[in-house]
Amino acid sequence: MFQSFLDNVWLVPVYALLGGILALPWSPGIIRRTGPRPAGYVNLIMTSLAFLHSTLAFPGTWNHPAKEVLIPWLSTAGLNLTINLEISSISVGALIVITGINLLAQIYAVGYMEMDWGWGRFYSLLGLFEAGLCALALCNNLFFSYVVLEVLTLGTYLLVGLWFSQPLVVTGARDAFLTKRVGDLFLLMGVLGLWTLAGTWDYKDLAIWAQTAKVDPTVITLVCLALIAGPMGKCAQFPLHLWLDEAMEGPVPSTILRNSVVVASGAWVLIKLQPVFSLSPIASSAMVGIGAVTAIGGSLIAIAQIDIKRCLSYSVSVYMGLIFIAVGTQQDEAALLLVLTHALASALLVMSTGGIVWNSVTQDVRQMGGLWSRRPMSGLAFIVGTLGLIGFPPLGSFWALMELADGLWGKHPWLVGIIIAVNALTAFSLTREFGLIFGGRPKQMTERSPEAIWLMVLPMMILFGFVLHLPLILQSLSLLPNWATLNKDVALLLIWSSIFGCGTSAVIYLGNIPKPIRLPWQGLQNLLAYDFYTPKLYKITIIFGVAQLAKLADMVDRFVVDGIVNFVGLFSLLGGEGLKYSTNGQTQFYALTLLVTVSLLGVWVTWPFWGVQFLDLVF
Amino acid sequence: MQLQYFLLLAAALFCIGIYGLITSRNAVRVLMSIELLLNAVNINLMAFSNFLDSTLIKGQVFTVFVITVAAAEAAVGLAIVLTIYRNRDTVDMEQFNLLKW
């Protein structure tokens, strides 16, 4: 039975896409009588089908070699584009995670979007995302991964721009689209460049090619850098990270997806391309550099945020940065494990805070407080999400970070230092958020704050259970790194850094230190709070440059190109205007003209007979 | 060398006629200048007929025709001038620049 499910596992994206399409008729303009709710239910059913299908297919892949499904797409002269799907335990596992989190986020959205009419649009876009992510997980071809990434970029634009009557949403959606698009376009350059080098886009063939490839180091470095740029935008890495901050204007349920899964789509491609990156040491170090800068910068910024959603979005950048480090140092396994643990923990955190926003209205953590006694489930979910995200045994991310740090220990000790520091800073920022939301005394906005309705708490609690059970699940699949071979010093360092981060933060934000906290250097605090002034940085560099170029091109077009063509017309016009005065109405002038012309003609015709003698005579 | 003198005289007369034709302000003087032109042509014709075609004297025949046509032309010309004068009370050529651009 598992086998038949496995053979048809390519249906999973189709379910999701179908769910998305079926949700559309309940847009307010089409079915006017029933209200929008059936859109959500239909989508939920399709997502459940997708989840069930992938779960049932999973046992069939376990301990079996990966299978390939080939679907011919386009065959022209010299180019055969075949969609090849890889059905392995990793890809089917990714399907389970994607559809599972989608299912939970959609149940959550049934509660969260209660007072909203836009379910048709919202759920169809969630369906599109789910389909795209599933297709990406199955897809074993760089070209079609790129296609899916672009579709997801468009999806992000539409989903962030769901409530387009808000001006910040419109700018946020714009930035999300353009920033990711720039990365994707660089990726396209890389994809095309890779074709000329390797002659294949199949990840497996690329890996085989990369083992023996002899290529010009400069060329492969440039191609690899272009290939990095795509995931760099997708994963919200420095300096293409502003969009994730602004994408927090979208609805919370989509944020769950974005924080946990969508940003991982870039990481997925990155991990798949790891053999190619290993060809270029410069690209690998660039990846590590980008990841390290993002990890440190993002975790510092996250500490200085006051918006409950933005506190978390920077942590997403941080963890994607760690994945960049992992891929840059050729540790796919650690990267994949980190993607998994981060997805679950991050989704749990967003679900918990989303519920707080839902009935506390404000997103400003300075206006919250004292929710612990009244909202224990959200609080517990936040704690478990935090512990699942930072290195805290026995929860998931500890193992991922352990594996990563262990792999770096011998070769790049300074990267271990970065991981420890990032872990401590993330622990600090998440505990700070917990302290501000759940600790202290209730503030005006959180005076009366009941727990969210069951539709939001249920998925949160299910995910809560998953995060708690993740180590057990991983152990039963023997995916956890072997404790005996791991470096105990690293483990101790990680644990201590977590405890140190959480502890310091708890002392500051749960203790009696007067708030708001002010750093001795206000400039530094503002620098972090305003995200290193990235919007200004964009504005004075790229946006300014492009705007000036556009103005220049516009002026050249208006004045030079248009001018030249208009000048021809103007010249004819002026010529006519000026020459008409030759018809001056004086008959005698006409006679003169006639005479002069005839004389000149006569001179010209008879010149050969007397011209030479005439010239001799004159000169 | 006789022919050249006649031709030069005719050319001089023609040029004088041209000068009169394009500088006179009086329309009648313009017609007079045209007469000068035609007479210059006649001298030419007579000279050529004498020096080059003294037997058949086709030039003289031409001259007779030219004189005839010139008389008719002058008559029509004066009629036109009179018609214009009747309408505009002037024969100044510089007042007749109505048909311009």
XYZ file of C-alpha atoms in Angstrom:
720
model
C 0.000 0.000 0.000
C 2.829 2.358 0.913
C 4.310 1.601 -2.440
C 1.343 2.908 -4.382
C 1.361 6.046 -2.299
C 5.034 6.388 -2.960
C 4.633 5.965 -6.686
C 2.121 8.761 -6.782
C 3.832 11.099 -4.365
C 4.162 13.673 -7.127
C 0.442 14.243 -6.542
C 1.197 16.098 -3.311
C 1.929 19.453 -4.979
C -1.094 18.875 -7.189
C -3.394 18.526 -4.167
C -2.079 21.767 -2.798
C -2.436 23.600 -6.079
C -5.931 22.213 -6.496
C -6.770 23.434 -3.003
C -5.511 26.858 -3.962
C -7.579 26.946 -7.135
C -10.688 25.565 -5.445
C -10.482 28.328 -2.840
C -10.789 31.031 -5.454
C -14.538 30.868 -6.148
C -15.197 32.116 -2.630
C -13.632 35.430 -3.418
C -16.161 38.104 -2.468
C -16.811 38.950 -6.102
C -17.780 35.469 -7.252
C -19.804 33.584 -4.663
C -21.613 36.387 -2.932
C -23.993 34.522 -0.687
C -22.077 32.066 1.457
C -19.255 34.165 2.817
C -15.613 33.204 2.437
C -15.244 30.357 4.949
C -15.630 27.380 2.567
C -12.444 28.525 0.846
C -10.522 27.719 4.003
C -12.245 24.397 4.585
C -11.672 23.220 1.036
C -8.048 24.143 1.295
C -7.768 22.389 4.637
C -9.160 19.209 3.143
C -6.728 19.321 0.249
C -3.816 20.041 2.551
C -4.833 17.181 4.822
C -4.873 14.910 1.788
C -1.422 16.113 0.830
C -0.165 15.581 4.376
C -1.688 12.124 4.658
C -0.349 11.132 1.278
C 3.180 12.199 2.022
C 3.085 10.634 5.486
C 1.890 7.337 4.078
C 4.508 7.483 1.367
C 7.327 8.093 3.833
C 7.787 4.525 5.137
C 8.213 3.366 1.556
C 11.263 5.550 1.106
C 12.954 4.674 4.340
C 16.130 2.690 3.799
C 15.369 2.581 0.108
C 17.464 4.228 -2.555
C 16.091 7.403 -4.071
C 13.856 6.993 -7.063
C 13.485 9.339 -9.953
C 10.396 10.290 -11.883
C 10.938 11.939 -15.229
C 8.292 14.141 -16.767
C 9.252 15.547 -20.157
C 8.439 19.201 -20.361
C 9.995 20.698 -23.433
C 12.268 19.367 -26.078
C 13.687 21.673 -28.668
C 16.791 21.574 -30.750
C 19.654 20.701 -28.459
C 17.773 21.213 -25.218
C 15.662 18.689 -23.391
C 13.969 20.094 -20.345
C 12.770 17.246 -18.233
C 11.220 17.731 -14.856
C 12.909 15.129 -12.779
C 11.487 14.468 -9.364
C 13.559 12.840 -6.703
C 11.629 10.625 -4.360
C 13.906 9.985 -1.453
C 13.410 9.936 2.281
C 14.722 13.519 2.447
C 12.362 14.925 -0.149
C 9.335 13.058 1.182
C 10.333 14.087 4.687
C 10.422 17.670 3.498
C 6.952 17.173 2.008
C 5.694 16.029 5.407
C 7.179 19.054 7.130
C 5.815 21.467 4.519
C 2.328 20.046 4.353
C 2.246 19.526 8.117
C 3.175 23.099 8.933
C 0.812 24.278 6.228
C -1.997 22.254 7.726
C -1.356 23.730 11.158
C -0.989 27.249 9.775
C -4.242 26.885 7.866
C -6.134 25.663 10.913
C -4.571 28.579 12.763
C -5.695 30.919 10.023
C -9.299 29.716 10.353
C -9.167 31.215 13.824
C -6.960 34.192 13.079
C -8.746 35.313 9.927
C -12.154 35.086 11.628
C -12.977 38.737 11.087
C -11.652 38.897 7.550
C -13.427 38.604 4.234
C -10.418 37.823 2.110
C -10.271 34.068 2.645
C -10.538 33.207 -1.012
C -7.425 35.140 -1.860
C -5.605 34.211 1.312
C -6.168 30.497 1.101
C -5.546 30.287 -2.603
C -2.179 31.927 -2.032
C -1.424 29.552 0.836
C -2.277 26.736 -1.546
C 0.042 28.188 -4.138
C 2.825 28.392 -1.577
C 2.292 24.862 -0.418
C 2.286 23.599 -3.979
C 5.390 25.564 -4.829
C 7.283 24.379 -1.776
C 6.292 20.762 -2.330
C 7.331 21.020 -5.955
C 10.633 22.500 -4.860
C 11.189 19.717 -2.370
C 10.544 17.060 -4.989
C 12.284 18.790 -7.831
C 15.712 17.478 -8.601
C 16.576 19.985 -11.248
C 18.155 23.384 -10.805
C 16.183 24.930 -13.636
C 12.801 23.905 -12.285
C 13.880 24.852 -8.781
C 14.473 28.301 -10.199
C 11.051 28.284 -11.841
C 9.424 27.390 -8.537
C 11.462 29.991 -6.661
C 10.208 32.678 -9.011
C 6.624 31.526 -8.614
C 7.112 31.724 -4.863
C 8.515 35.228 -5.215
C 5.352 36.280 -6.971
C 3.374 34.445 -4.289
C 5.205 36.378 -1.589
C 4.325 39.628 -3.289
C 0.662 38.761 -3.391
C 0.530 37.280 0.092
C 2.377 40.113 1.809
C 0.154 42.494 -0.110
C -3.031 40.796 1.088
C -4.355 43.854 2.903
C -3.340 46.279 0.216
C -5.313 49.175 1.591
C -2.519 49.729 4.105
C 0.323 51.816 2.709
C 3.030 49.957 4.644
C 1.792 46.686 3.226
C 2.175 48.001 -0.289
C 5.733 49.167 0.256
C 6.576 45.972 2.115
C 5.222 43.794 -0.680
C 7.102 45.866 -3.205
C 10.376 45.470 -1.350
C 9.797 41.771 -0.774
C 9.228 41.229 -4.470
C 12.059 43.366 -5.765
C 14.672 42.207 -3.271
C 13.936 38.560 -3.863
C 13.667 39.170 -7.580
C 17.133 40.661 -7.733
C 18.506 37.589 -6.011
C 16.542 35.329 -8.311
C 17.833 37.094 -11.378
C 21.394 36.626 -10.223
C 20.494 33.023 -9.641
C 19.274 32.831 -13.225
C 22.639 34.103 -14.427
C 24.293 31.404 -12.359
C 21.896 28.759 -13.636
C 22.605 29.689 -17.229
C 26.326 29.939 -16.592
C 26.332 26.520 -15.002
C 24.709 25.012 -18.072
C 27.577 26.044 -20.280
C 30.045 24.543 -17.810
C 28.333 21.369 -16.719
C 25.791 20.792 -19.475
C 23.232 19.602 -16.976
C 20.882 21.013 -14.404
C 20.210 17.781 -12.663
C 21.469 18.070 -9.089
C 22.806 14.558 -9.099
C 24.613 14.991 -12.408
C 25.934 18.302 -11.153
C 27.363 16.560 -8.103
C 29.002 13.950 -10.303
C 30.311 16.650 -12.596
C 31.645 18.661 -9.683
C 33.772 15.758 -8.468
C 35.951 15.760 -11.536
C 35.369 19.170 -13.010
C 38.323 21.101 -14.301
C 37.146 24.655 -14.749
C 38.634 28.075 -14.698
C 38.616 29.104 -11.025
C 37.475 32.642 -11.847
C 34.562 31.423 -13.924
C 33.349 28.925 -11.375
C 33.753 31.499 -8.609
C 31.573 33.977 -10.477
C 28.974 31.322 -11.270
C 28.937 30.166 -7.655
C 28.584 33.726 -6.385
C 25.589 34.193 -8.689
C 24.136 30.931 -7.443
C 24.584 32.144 -3.873
C 22.851 35.433 -4.609
C 19.503 33.746 -5.224
C 19.266 31.978 -1.883
C 20.817 35.075 -0.299
C 17.734 37.059 -1.228
C 15.367 34.187 -0.473
C 16.881 33.517 2.935
C 16.921 37.217 3.840
C 20.683 37.358 4.235
C 22.643 40.567 4.573
C 22.418 42.804 2.664
C 19.193 41.530 1.069
C 17.401 41.162 4.392
C 15.144 44.192 4.635
C 12.260 42.508 2.852
C 11.722 39.993 5.636
C 11.374 42.801 8.141
C 8.818 44.554 5.955
C 7.081 41.299 5.070
C 5.957 41.214 8.697
C 3.159 43.519 7.573
C 1.367 40.500 6.146
C -1.086 38.353 8.101
C 0.333 36.187 10.881
C -0.576 32.760 9.445
C 1.403 33.504 6.333
C 4.223 34.646 8.559
C 4.276 31.207 10.084
C 4.886 29.797 6.672
C 7.354 32.408 5.637
C 9.466 32.249 8.752
C 9.590 28.516 8.878
C 9.350 27.212 5.373
C 9.556 29.792 2.636
C 12.883 31.229 3.652
C 14.132 27.668 3.829
C 13.360 27.273 0.135
C 16.507 29.236 -0.619
C 18.459 27.130 1.845
C 17.127 24.010 0.167
C 18.510 25.037 -3.202
C 21.735 26.053 -1.517
C 22.106 22.657 0.122
C 21.344 20.893 -3.134
C 24.014 22.929 -4.883
C 26.631 22.319 -2.217
C 28.797 20.039 -4.425
C 29.070 22.836 -6.973
C 30.027 25.364 -4.330
C 32.800 23.092 -3.113
C 34.518 23.762 -6.457
C 35.173 27.346 -5.479
C 36.841 28.067 -2.157
C 36.193 31.787 -2.603
C 32.466 31.263 -3.023
C 32.441 28.995 0.012
C 34.209 31.576 2.125
C 31.870 34.255 0.777
C 28.953 32.117 1.856
C 30.441 31.631 5.284
C 31.135 35.363 5.491
C 27.609 36.319 4.514
C 26.176 33.790 6.908
C 28.391 34.908 9.768
C 27.688 38.607 9.265
C 23.955 37.949 9.009
C 23.972 35.695 12.026
C 25.762 38.194 14.247
C 24.041 41.281 12.828
C 20.592 39.732 12.826
C 20.825 38.488 16.369
C 21.983 41.913 17.568
C 19.154 43.619 15.673
C 16.605 41.165 17.043
C 17.519 42.218 20.567
C 16.802 45.862 19.820
C 13.375 45.447 18.195
C 10.128 46.500 19.813
C 7.783 44.900 17.316
C 6.776 41.429 18.428
C 6.907 40.056 14.883
C 10.124 41.753 13.875
C 11.907 40.374 16.951
C 11.310 36.966 15.437
C 11.919 37.792 11.800
C 15.520 38.727 12.433
C 16.068 35.430 14.204
C 14.970 33.775 10.989
C 17.705 35.612 9.109
C 20.124 34.514 11.808
C 19.327 30.854 11.480
C 19.403 31.005 7.711
C 22.846 32.563 8.169
C 23.881 29.542 10.191
C 22.683 27.370 7.320
C 24.832 29.445 4.981
C 27.779 28.756 7.265
C 26.940 25.064 7.270
C 26.717 24.853 3.482
C 29.818 26.978 3.074
C 31.743 24.472 5.156
C 30.261 21.478 3.322
C 28.005 20.246 6.077
C 24.774 19.411 4.284
C 23.495 17.115 6.981
C 23.803 19.716 9.693
C 22.176 22.252 7.402
C 19.214 19.992 6.654
C 18.790 19.162 10.320
C 18.919 22.858 11.163
C 16.308 23.640 8.501
C 14.010 21.073 10.057
C 14.462 22.082 13.686
C 14.325 25.770 12.885
C 11.147 25.366 10.856
C 9.283 23.704 13.706
C 10.581 25.953 16.478
C 10.163 29.132 14.493
C 6.617 28.236 13.481
C 5.794 27.565 17.119
C 7.177 30.945 18.170
C 5.178 32.794 15.517
C 2.015 30.917 16.435
C 2.444 31.833 20.063
C 3.092 35.527 19.411
C 0.425 35.655 16.713
C -2.141 34.601 19.266
C -0.949 37.385 21.567
C -1.302 39.954 18.794
C -4.711 38.577 17.891
C -6.350 39.728 21.094
C -3.907 42.252 22.497
C -4.101 44.281 19.297
C -0.728 45.934 19.812
C 2.450 44.489 18.419
C 4.622 46.722 20.569
C 6.359 44.611 23.198
C 6.790 47.685 25.394
C 3.039 47.814 25.810
C 2.729 44.194 26.820
C 3.444 42.374 30.012
C 2.185 40.022 32.673
C 0.527 37.501 30.398
C 2.094 34.422 31.934
C -0.553 33.808 34.569
C -3.414 34.234 32.108
C -1.988 32.726 28.950
C 0.071 29.770 30.123
C -0.308 27.804 26.919
C 1.016 30.571 24.716
C 3.770 31.138 27.253
C 4.734 27.491 27.360
C 4.677 27.336 23.594
C 6.966 30.343 23.455
C 9.346 28.784 25.962
C 9.463 25.489 24.132
C 9.854 27.283 20.809
C 12.738 29.258 22.255
C 14.409 26.200 23.717
C 13.823 24.343 20.479
C 15.514 27.107 18.552
C 18.588 27.694 20.699
C 21.043 25.064 21.741
C 19.235 23.510 24.644
C 19.362 19.758 25.034
C 17.516 17.616 24.392
C 15.451 19.702 21.989
C 15.996 19.752 18.263
C 18.237 22.660 17.412
C 20.777 21.618 20.004
C 21.610 18.612 17.904
C 21.725 20.580 14.701
C 23.965 23.230 16.226
C 26.047 20.524 17.852
C 26.604 18.790 14.578
C 27.444 22.059 12.910
C 29.822 23.211 15.618
C 31.376 19.788 15.858
C 32.137 19.813 12.160
C 33.678 23.259 12.444
C 35.651 22.568 15.589
C 38.797 21.285 13.941
C 39.012 23.516 10.886
C 37.343 26.801 11.708
C 37.343 27.363 15.481
C 36.357 30.995 15.018
C 33.121 29.908 13.362
C 32.334 27.841 16.425
C 32.839 31.034 18.368
C 30.314 32.772 16.111
C 27.796 29.986 16.576
C 28.212 30.136 20.350
C 27.835 33.919 20.286
C 24.810 33.789 18.010
C 23.273 31.156 20.203
C 23.772 33.308 23.278
C 22.435 36.428 21.541
C 19.390 34.584 20.194
C 18.765 33.140 23.627
C 18.993 36.661 24.989
C 16.618 38.161 22.434
C 14.002 35.421 22.728
C 14.104 35.515 26.520
C 13.812 39.283 26.313
C 10.713 38.928 24.194
C 9.331 36.382 26.619
C 10.098 38.629 29.558
C 8.455 41.635 27.955
C 5.334 39.762 26.867
C 4.757 37.312 29.632
C 6.744 38.704 32.550
C 6.347 41.798 34.621
C 3.090 43.496 35.404
C 0.180 43.797 32.940
C 0.141 47.031 30.973
C -2.861 48.837 29.653
C -3.030 46.884 26.403
C -2.740 43.512 28.124
C -4.966 44.235 31.099
C -7.605 41.809 29.861
C -6.110 39.211 27.579
C -7.814 35.836 27.393
C -6.185 32.851 25.747
C -6.847 32.667 22.007
C -9.647 30.483 20.644
C -9.152 26.757 20.215
C -8.551 27.051 16.478
C -5.354 28.909 17.220
C -4.340 27.053 20.338
C -4.887 23.613 18.879
C -2.344 23.850 16.061
C 0.002 25.573 18.458
C -0.263 22.693 20.903
C 0.131 20.081 18.186
C 3.269 21.815 17.008
C 4.333 22.163 20.641
C 4.133 18.398 20.873
C 6.082 17.979 17.671
C 8.865 20.236 18.838
C 9.047 18.285 22.092
C 9.027 14.967 20.329
C 11.370 15.931 17.543
C 14.468 14.488 19.244
C 12.646 11.223 19.855
C 11.439 11.081 16.272
C 14.894 11.854 14.983
C 16.386 9.248 17.264
C 13.963 6.599 16.147
C 14.967 7.365 12.571
C 18.584 7.385 13.780
C 19.091 10.850 12.381
C 20.594 12.336 15.511
C 24.327 12.707 15.613
C 25.947 10.060 17.668
C 26.452 11.417 21.152
C 29.464 9.239 21.773
C 31.437 10.713 18.896
C 30.399 14.288 19.467
C 32.660 16.843 20.995
C 31.541 17.256 24.600
C 33.378 20.566 24.958
C 31.273 22.066 22.191
C 28.131 20.725 23.810
C 29.083 22.308 27.111
C 29.911 25.603 25.412
C 26.571 25.606 23.602
C 24.610 24.794 26.712
C 26.453 27.389 28.722
C 25.963 30.016 26.056
C 22.233 29.284 26.026
C 22.046 29.436 29.783
C 24.126 32.581 29.828
C 21.952 34.287 27.215
C 18.688 33.266 28.793
C 19.942 33.989 32.275
C 21.248 37.489 31.582
C 18.124 38.364 29.695
C 15.904 36.941 32.413
C 17.712 38.957 35.062
C 17.308 42.141 33.038
C 13.761 41.713 31.779
C 12.185 39.613 34.515
C 14.036 41.355 37.318
C 13.289 44.746 38.728
C 15.491 46.810 36.475
C 13.577 49.894 35.312
C 12.367 49.749 31.737
C 12.725 50.761 28.984
C 16.334 49.679 29.016
C 18.722 52.287 27.658
C 22.167 51.407 26.493
C 24.874 53.828 27.578
C 25.405 54.542 23.875
C 22.077 55.660 22.492
C 23.543 55.761 18.991
C 24.308 52.056 19.088
C 20.847 51.230 20.377
C 19.263 53.233 17.574
C 21.617 51.680 15.050
C 20.409 48.225 16.017
C 16.795 49.223 16.463
C 16.738 50.731 13.008
C 18.332 47.671 11.479
C 21.674 49.375 10.717
C 19.596 51.969 8.855
C 19.271 49.544 5.979
C 16.344 51.369 4.340
C 18.466 54.513 4.221
C 21.382 52.507 2.968
C 19.271 51.125 0.132
C 17.925 54.560 -0.550
C 21.279 56.244 -0.908
C 22.947 53.449 -2.841
C 20.928 51.203 -5.108
C 17.655 53.087 -5.176
C 19.426 56.404 -5.646
C 21.638 54.991 -8.355
C 18.822 53.324 -10.231
C 16.595 56.365 -9.870
C 19.280 58.674 -11.190
C 20.020 56.299 -14.034
C 16.345 56.084 -14.811
C 16.078 59.870 -14.806
C 19.121 60.116 -17.028
C 17.778 57.511 -19.440
C 14.435 59.265 -19.426
C 16.101 62.559 -20.240
C 18.210 61.028 -22.979
C 15.060 59.502 -24.373
C 13.080 62.704 -24.114
C 15.674 65.106 -25.339
C 18.239 63.269 -27.414
C 16.326 60.468 -29.103
C 12.998 62.238 -29.327
C 14.853 65.456 -30.038
C 16.677 64.117 -33.061
C 13.502 62.780 -34.614
C 11.549 65.895 -33.731
C 14.358 67.977 -35.156
C 13.817 66.374 -38.548
C 10.197 67.433 -38.443
C 11.043 70.818 -37.055
C 13.691 71.312 -39.716
C 11.210 70.555 -42.486
C 8.706 72.843 -40.859
C 11.161 75.690 -40.511
C 12.406 75.025 -44.013
C 8.922 75.422 -45.356
C 8.249 78.411 -43.187
C 11.434 80.082 -44.263
C 11.418 79.175 -47.909
C 7.875 80.308 -48.543
C 9.177 83.881 -48.517
C 10.758 83.131 -51.886
C 7.250 83.417 -53.300
C 7.142 87.115 -52.536
C 4.382 88.154 -54.961
C 6.618 90.434 -57.072
C 6.369 89.428 -60.686
C 9.650 91.114 -61.396
C 11.337 88.972 -58.749
C 10.059 85.917 -60.520
C 11.494 87.247 -63.741
C 14.816 87.777 -62.022
C 14.781 84.251 -60.616
C 14.024 82.873 -64.013
C 16.821 84.826 -65.566
C 19.402 83.953 -62.950
C 18.491 80.271 -63.181
C 18.649 80.246 -66.935
C 21.990 82.052 -66.851
C 23.408 79.589 -64.349
C 22.130 76.678 -66.380
C 23.697 78.228 -69.451
C 27.001 78.685 -67.660
C 26.884 75.108 -66.452
C 26.061 73.647 -69.857
C 28.597 75.677 -71.765
C 31.329 75.578 -69.137
C 33.380 72.922 -70.969
C 33.703 75.210 -73.991
C 35.042 78.270 -72.277
C 35.651 77.422 -68.629
C 39.334 76.629 -68.969
C 40.131 79.744 -70.962
C 38.067 81.784 -68.523
C 39.931 80.415 -65.536
C 43.254 81.080 -67.301
C 42.175 84.582 -67.971
C 41.139 85.244 -64.387
C 44.008 83.616 -62.550
C 33.682 90.471 -87.917
C 30.466 92.266 -88.651
C 28.165 89.742 -87.023
C 29.689 90.027 -83.576
C 29.012 93.768 -83.409
C 25.381 93.230 -84.207
C 25.167 90.460 -81.672
C 26.908 92.556 -79.019
C 24.574 95.427 -79.695
C 21.599 93.088 -79.437
C 22.951 91.607 -76.197
C 23.470 95.075 -74.766
C 19.964 96.038 -75.706
C 18.656 92.791 -74.202
C 20.502 93.463 -70.941
C 19.168 96.977 -70.792
C 15.707 95.531 -71.348
C 16.265 92.989 -68.557
C 17.443 95.719 -66.233
C 14.371 97.745 -67.043
C 12.165 94.684 -66.735
C 13.188 93.853 -63.187
C 13.718 97.325 -61.772
C 10.878 99.453 -63.169
C 8.109 100.321 -60.761
C 5.765 101.436 -63.471
C 3.972 98.573 -65.188
C 3.964 100.393 -68.520
C 7.723 100.735 -68.324
C 7.910 97.001 -67.735
C 6.003 96.512 -71.001
C 8.370 98.928 -72.661
C 11.319 96.909 -71.403
C 9.751 93.813 -72.850
C 9.582 95.615 -76.149
C 13.293 96.311 -75.817
C 13.912 92.616 -75.265
C 11.889 91.681 -78.271
C 13.666 94.239 -80.396
C 17.018 92.926 -79.221
C 15.893 89.501 -80.352
C 14.804 90.958 -83.656
C 18.221 92.504 -84.202
C 19.739 89.129 -83.531
C 17.424 87.435 -85.952
C 18.102 90.008 -88.650
C 21.834 89.777 -88.115
C 21.863 86.008 -88.298
C 19.652 86.004 -91.314
C 21.944 88.471 -93.112
C 25.247 86.846 -92.231
C 24.394 83.170 -92.132
C 21.309 82.712 -94.280
C 21.343 85.469 -96.838
C 19.647 83.406 -99.494
C 16.618 82.006 -97.721
C 16.431 84.805 -95.078
C 14.357 82.693 -92.696
C 15.479 85.074 -89.917
C 13.612 87.926 -91.522
C 10.472 85.816 -91.644
C 10.918 85.112 -87.975
C 11.346 88.812 -87.305
C 8.108 89.643 -89.055
C 6.312 87.128 -86.924
C 7.966 88.378 -83.757
C 6.952 91.950 -84.514
C 3.408 90.817 -85.112
C 3.211 88.773 -81.966
C 4.925 91.544 -79.995
C 2.302 94.018 -81.120
C -0.469 91.704 -80.028
C 1.274 90.983 -76.767
C 1.800 94.650 -76.024
C -1.855 95.276 -76.712
C -2.953 92.526 -74.328
C -0.351 93.678 -71.812
C -1.683 97.230 -71.862
C -5.203 95.858 -71.518
C -4.138 93.921 -68.418
C -2.442 97.021 -67.013
C -5.582 99.012 -67.615
C -7.721 96.386 -65.926
C -5.476 96.389 -62.895
C -5.429 100.161 -62.867
C -9.189 100.215 -62.917
C -9.366 98.099 -59.810
C -6.448 99.410 -57.828
C -5.906 102.957 -59.079
C -2.205 102.397 -59.501
C 0.282 100.909 -61.902
C 3.058 100.590 -59.310
C 4.519 97.071 -59.584
C 5.346 97.091 -55.858
C 1.680 97.334 -55.038
C 0.950 94.180 -56.966
C 2.452 91.724 -54.466
C -0.885 90.234 -53.366
C -0.272 86.691 -54.607
C 2.490 85.831 -52.209
C 3.019 82.899 -49.831
